[in-house]
Short mmCIF file of C-alpha atoms in Angstrom, two decimals:
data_model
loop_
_atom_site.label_atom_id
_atom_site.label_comp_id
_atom_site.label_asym_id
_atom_site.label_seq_id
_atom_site.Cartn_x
_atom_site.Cartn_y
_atom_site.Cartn_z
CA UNK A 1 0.00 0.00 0.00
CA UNK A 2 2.62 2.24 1.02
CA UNK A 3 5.44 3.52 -1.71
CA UNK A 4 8.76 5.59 -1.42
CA UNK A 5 7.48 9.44 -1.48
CA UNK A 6 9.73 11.86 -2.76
CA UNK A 7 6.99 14.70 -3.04
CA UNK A 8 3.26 15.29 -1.69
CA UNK A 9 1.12 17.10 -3.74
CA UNK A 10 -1.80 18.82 -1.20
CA UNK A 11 -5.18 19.37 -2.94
CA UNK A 12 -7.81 21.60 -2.14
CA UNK A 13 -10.31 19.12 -0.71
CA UNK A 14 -10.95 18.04 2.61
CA UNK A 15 -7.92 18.57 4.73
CA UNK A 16 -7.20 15.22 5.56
CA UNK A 17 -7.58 13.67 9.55
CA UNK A 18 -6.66 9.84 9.46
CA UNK A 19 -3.29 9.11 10.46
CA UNK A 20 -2.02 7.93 7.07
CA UNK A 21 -2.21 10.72 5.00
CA UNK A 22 -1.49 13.11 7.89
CA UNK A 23 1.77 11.17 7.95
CA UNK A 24 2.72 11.60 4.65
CA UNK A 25 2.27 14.91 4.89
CA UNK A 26 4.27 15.83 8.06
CA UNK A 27 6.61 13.30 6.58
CA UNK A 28 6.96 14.98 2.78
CA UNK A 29 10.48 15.83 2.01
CA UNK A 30 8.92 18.08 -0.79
CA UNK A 31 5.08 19.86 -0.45
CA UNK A 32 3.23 21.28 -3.53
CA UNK A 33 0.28 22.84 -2.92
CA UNK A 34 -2.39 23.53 -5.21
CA UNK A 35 -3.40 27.64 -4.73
CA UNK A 36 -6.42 26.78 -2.54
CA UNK A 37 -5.09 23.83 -0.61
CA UNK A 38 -2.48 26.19 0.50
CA UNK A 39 -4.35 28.24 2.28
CA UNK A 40 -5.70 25.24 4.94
CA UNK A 41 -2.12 24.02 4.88
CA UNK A 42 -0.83 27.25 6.22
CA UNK A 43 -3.31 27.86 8.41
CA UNK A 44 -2.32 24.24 10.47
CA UNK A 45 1.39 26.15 10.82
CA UNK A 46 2.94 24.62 8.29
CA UNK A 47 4.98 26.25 4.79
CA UNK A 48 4.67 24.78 1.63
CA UNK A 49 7.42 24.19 -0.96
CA UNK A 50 5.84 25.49 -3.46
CA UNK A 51 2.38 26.71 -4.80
CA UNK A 52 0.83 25.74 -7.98
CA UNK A 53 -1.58 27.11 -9.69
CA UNK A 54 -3.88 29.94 -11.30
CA UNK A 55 -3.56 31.51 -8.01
CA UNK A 56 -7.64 32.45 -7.91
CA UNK A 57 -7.74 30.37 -4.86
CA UNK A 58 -5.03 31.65 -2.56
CA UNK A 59 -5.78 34.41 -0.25
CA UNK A 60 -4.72 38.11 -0.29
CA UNK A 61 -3.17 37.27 3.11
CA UNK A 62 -0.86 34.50 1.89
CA UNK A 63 -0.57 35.80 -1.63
CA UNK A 64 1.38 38.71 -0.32
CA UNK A 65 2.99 36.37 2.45
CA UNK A 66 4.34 33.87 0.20
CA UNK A 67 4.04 35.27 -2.85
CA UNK A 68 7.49 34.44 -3.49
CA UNK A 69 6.78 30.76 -3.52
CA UNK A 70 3.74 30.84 -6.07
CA UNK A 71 4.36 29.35 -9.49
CA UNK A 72 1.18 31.00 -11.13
CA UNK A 73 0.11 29.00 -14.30
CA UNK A 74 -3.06 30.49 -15.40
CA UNK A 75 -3.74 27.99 -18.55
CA UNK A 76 -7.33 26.22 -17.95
CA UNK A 77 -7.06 23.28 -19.65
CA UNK A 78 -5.74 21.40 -16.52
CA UNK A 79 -6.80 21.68 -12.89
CA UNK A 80 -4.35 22.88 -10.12
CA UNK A 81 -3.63 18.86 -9.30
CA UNK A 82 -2.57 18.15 -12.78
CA UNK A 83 -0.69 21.19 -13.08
CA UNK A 84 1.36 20.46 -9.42
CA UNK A 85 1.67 16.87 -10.49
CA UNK A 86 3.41 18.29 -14.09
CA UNK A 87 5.63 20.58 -12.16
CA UNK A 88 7.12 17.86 -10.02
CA UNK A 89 7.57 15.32 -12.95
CA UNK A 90 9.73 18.45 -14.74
CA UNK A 91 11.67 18.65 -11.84
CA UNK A 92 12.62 14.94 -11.52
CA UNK A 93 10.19 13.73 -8.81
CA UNK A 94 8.61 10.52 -10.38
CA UNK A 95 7.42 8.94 -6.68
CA UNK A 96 4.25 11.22 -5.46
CA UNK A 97 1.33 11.34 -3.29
CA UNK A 98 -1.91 13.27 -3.37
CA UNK A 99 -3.64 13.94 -0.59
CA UNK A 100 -6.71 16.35 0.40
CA UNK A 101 -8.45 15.69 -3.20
CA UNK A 102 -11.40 13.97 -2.41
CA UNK A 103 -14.44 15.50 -0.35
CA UNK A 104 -16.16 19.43 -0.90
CA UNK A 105 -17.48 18.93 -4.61
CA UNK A 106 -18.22 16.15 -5.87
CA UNK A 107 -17.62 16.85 -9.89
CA UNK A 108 -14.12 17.80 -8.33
CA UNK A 109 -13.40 14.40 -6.36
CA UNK A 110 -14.51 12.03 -9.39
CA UNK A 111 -11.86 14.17 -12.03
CA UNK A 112 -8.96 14.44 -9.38
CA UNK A 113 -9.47 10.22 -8.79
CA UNK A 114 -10.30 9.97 -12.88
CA UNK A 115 -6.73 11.89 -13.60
CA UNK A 116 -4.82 9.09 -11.82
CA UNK A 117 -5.19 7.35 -15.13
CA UNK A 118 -3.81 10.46 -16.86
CA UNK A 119 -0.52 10.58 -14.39
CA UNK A 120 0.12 6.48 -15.17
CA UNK A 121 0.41 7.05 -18.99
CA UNK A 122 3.38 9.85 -18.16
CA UNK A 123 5.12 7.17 -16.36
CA UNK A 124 4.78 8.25 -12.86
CA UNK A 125 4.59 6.85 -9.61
CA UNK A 126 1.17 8.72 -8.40
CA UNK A 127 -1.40 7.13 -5.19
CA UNK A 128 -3.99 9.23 -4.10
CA UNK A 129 -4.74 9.27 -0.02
CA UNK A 130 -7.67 9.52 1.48
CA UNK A 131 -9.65 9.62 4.96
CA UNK A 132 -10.24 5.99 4.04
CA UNK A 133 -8.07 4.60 1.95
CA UNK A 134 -5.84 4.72 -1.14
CA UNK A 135 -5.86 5.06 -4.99
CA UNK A 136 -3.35 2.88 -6.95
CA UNK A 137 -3.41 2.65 -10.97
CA UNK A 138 -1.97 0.39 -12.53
CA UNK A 139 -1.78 -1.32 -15.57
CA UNK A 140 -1.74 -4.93 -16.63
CA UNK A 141 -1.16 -7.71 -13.96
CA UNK A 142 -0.17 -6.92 -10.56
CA UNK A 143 0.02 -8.70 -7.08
CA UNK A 144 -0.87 -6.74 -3.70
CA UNK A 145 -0.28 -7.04 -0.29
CA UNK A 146 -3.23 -7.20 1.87
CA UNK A 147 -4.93 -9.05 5.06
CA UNK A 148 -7.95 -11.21 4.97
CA UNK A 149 -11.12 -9.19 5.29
CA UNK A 150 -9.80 -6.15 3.52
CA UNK A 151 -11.90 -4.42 1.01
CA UNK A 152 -10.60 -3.43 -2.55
CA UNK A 153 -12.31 -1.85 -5.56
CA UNK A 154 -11.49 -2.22 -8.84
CA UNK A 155 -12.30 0.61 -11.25
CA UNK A 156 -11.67 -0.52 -15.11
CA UNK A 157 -10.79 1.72 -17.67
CA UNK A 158 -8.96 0.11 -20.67
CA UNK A 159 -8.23 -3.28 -19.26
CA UNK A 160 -9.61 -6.71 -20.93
CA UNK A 161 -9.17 -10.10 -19.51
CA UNK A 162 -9.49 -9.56 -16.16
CA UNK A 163 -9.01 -12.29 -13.38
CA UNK A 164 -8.50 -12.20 -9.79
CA UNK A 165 -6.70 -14.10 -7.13
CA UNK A 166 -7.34 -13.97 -3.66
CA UNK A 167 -10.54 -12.26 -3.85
CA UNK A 168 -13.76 -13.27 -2.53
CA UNK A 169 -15.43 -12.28 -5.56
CA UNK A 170 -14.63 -12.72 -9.69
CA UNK A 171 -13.34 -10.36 -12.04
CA UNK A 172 -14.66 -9.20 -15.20
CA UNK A 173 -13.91 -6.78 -17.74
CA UNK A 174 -16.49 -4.01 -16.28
CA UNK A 175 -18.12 -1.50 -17.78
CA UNK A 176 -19.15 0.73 -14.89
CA UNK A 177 -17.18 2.11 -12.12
CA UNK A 178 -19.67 0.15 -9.45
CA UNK A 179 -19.34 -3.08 -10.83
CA UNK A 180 -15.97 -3.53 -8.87
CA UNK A 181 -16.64 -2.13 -5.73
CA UNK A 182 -16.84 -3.81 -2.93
CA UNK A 183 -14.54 -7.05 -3.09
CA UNK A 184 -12.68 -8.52 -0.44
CA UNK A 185 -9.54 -10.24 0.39
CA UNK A 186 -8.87 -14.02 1.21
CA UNK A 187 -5.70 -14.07 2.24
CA UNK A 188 -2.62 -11.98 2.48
CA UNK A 189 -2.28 -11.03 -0.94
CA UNK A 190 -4.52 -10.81 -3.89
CA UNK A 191 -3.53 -10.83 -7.21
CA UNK A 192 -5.45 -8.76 -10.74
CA UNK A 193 -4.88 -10.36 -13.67
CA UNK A 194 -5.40 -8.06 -16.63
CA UNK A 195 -4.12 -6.37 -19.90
CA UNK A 196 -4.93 -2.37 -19.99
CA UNK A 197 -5.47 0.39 -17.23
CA UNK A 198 -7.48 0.11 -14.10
CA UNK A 199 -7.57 2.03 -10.92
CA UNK A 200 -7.26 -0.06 -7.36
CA UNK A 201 -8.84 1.24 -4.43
CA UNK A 202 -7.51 -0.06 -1.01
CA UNK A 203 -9.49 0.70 1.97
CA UNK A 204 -6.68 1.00 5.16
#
């Protein structure tokens, strides 16, 4: 579940309150904010890196606090996530997690989890971290840690020929992001059989 973290990119949902992704935030060698997350990030004492984004979000306040660590870009044809996730692939940081990008709208959470996909085909190393779990894409077959009892999702996107291991219930190729919800573990590590793109969801 867990992966080496050279940088945390912190979103503007929900600021995060389980353990995990609290951790890998006070742990993160390297914070990027987007504009809007950095306002909650600052206001629990803490300094980002860096902020990224069309800077709408960030307040007057912090704007002329820390201007000096803004990297505006105003383009609109990627979101603030994207756009922080970009910025740390330029700058040689492959290994990255997301947190505080689920929760507030809804329209938001479903394209922050949907751009996963996106971040995969660039050849990065991207989970997402929530209140209740994690976000893993992946592509083709892959074998997972877990402990019996623990509940997975699988959400397709290109992948045919899909087969599981170690899971209570059988794969198909779905169709719909529902189809896959809900499975469970066996034993202490399930495997996904597949060719194509699909995004794992781990519940902690």
């Amino acid at each position: 579940m867990y992966q080496e973290i050279e940088a945390v990119v912190l979103a503007n949902g929900e600021y995060p309150t389980h353990h995990i992704p609290v951790s890998i935030l006070k742990d993160a060698p390297y914070v990027a904010c987007c504009d809007g997350g950095a306002n909650t990030y600052i206001a629990h004492g803490h300094v980002p890196d860096i902020i990224i984004g069309d800077g709408d979000s960030l307040s007057e306040e912090n704007r002329q606090k820390y201007g000096n660590l803004l990297h505006c870009i105003s383009e609109q044809e990627t979101n603030d996530q994207t756009k922080a996730v970009t910025y740390l692939l330029e700058h040689g940081k492959r290994n990255i997690a997301i947190v505080g990008a689920t929760g507030k709208r809804e329209d938001h959470t479903l394209g922050n989890i949907s751009l996963l996909i996106e971040y995969l085909r660039l050849d990065a190393h991207v989970r997402m971290y929530t209140d209740f779990g994690v976000f893993i894409p992946c592509r083709d077959t892959h074998t997972f840690a877990c402990r019996p009892g623990q509940q997975v999702s699988i959400i397709n996107f290109t992948a045919h020929g899909m087969h599981g291991q170690g899971l209570m219930f059988p794969l198909r190729d779905f169709t719909n992001w529902w189809q896959g919800s809900l499975n469970e573990c066996t034993g202490s590590e399930f495997t996904i059989e597949a060719e194509g793109e699909y995004l794992l969801f781990m519940e902690y």
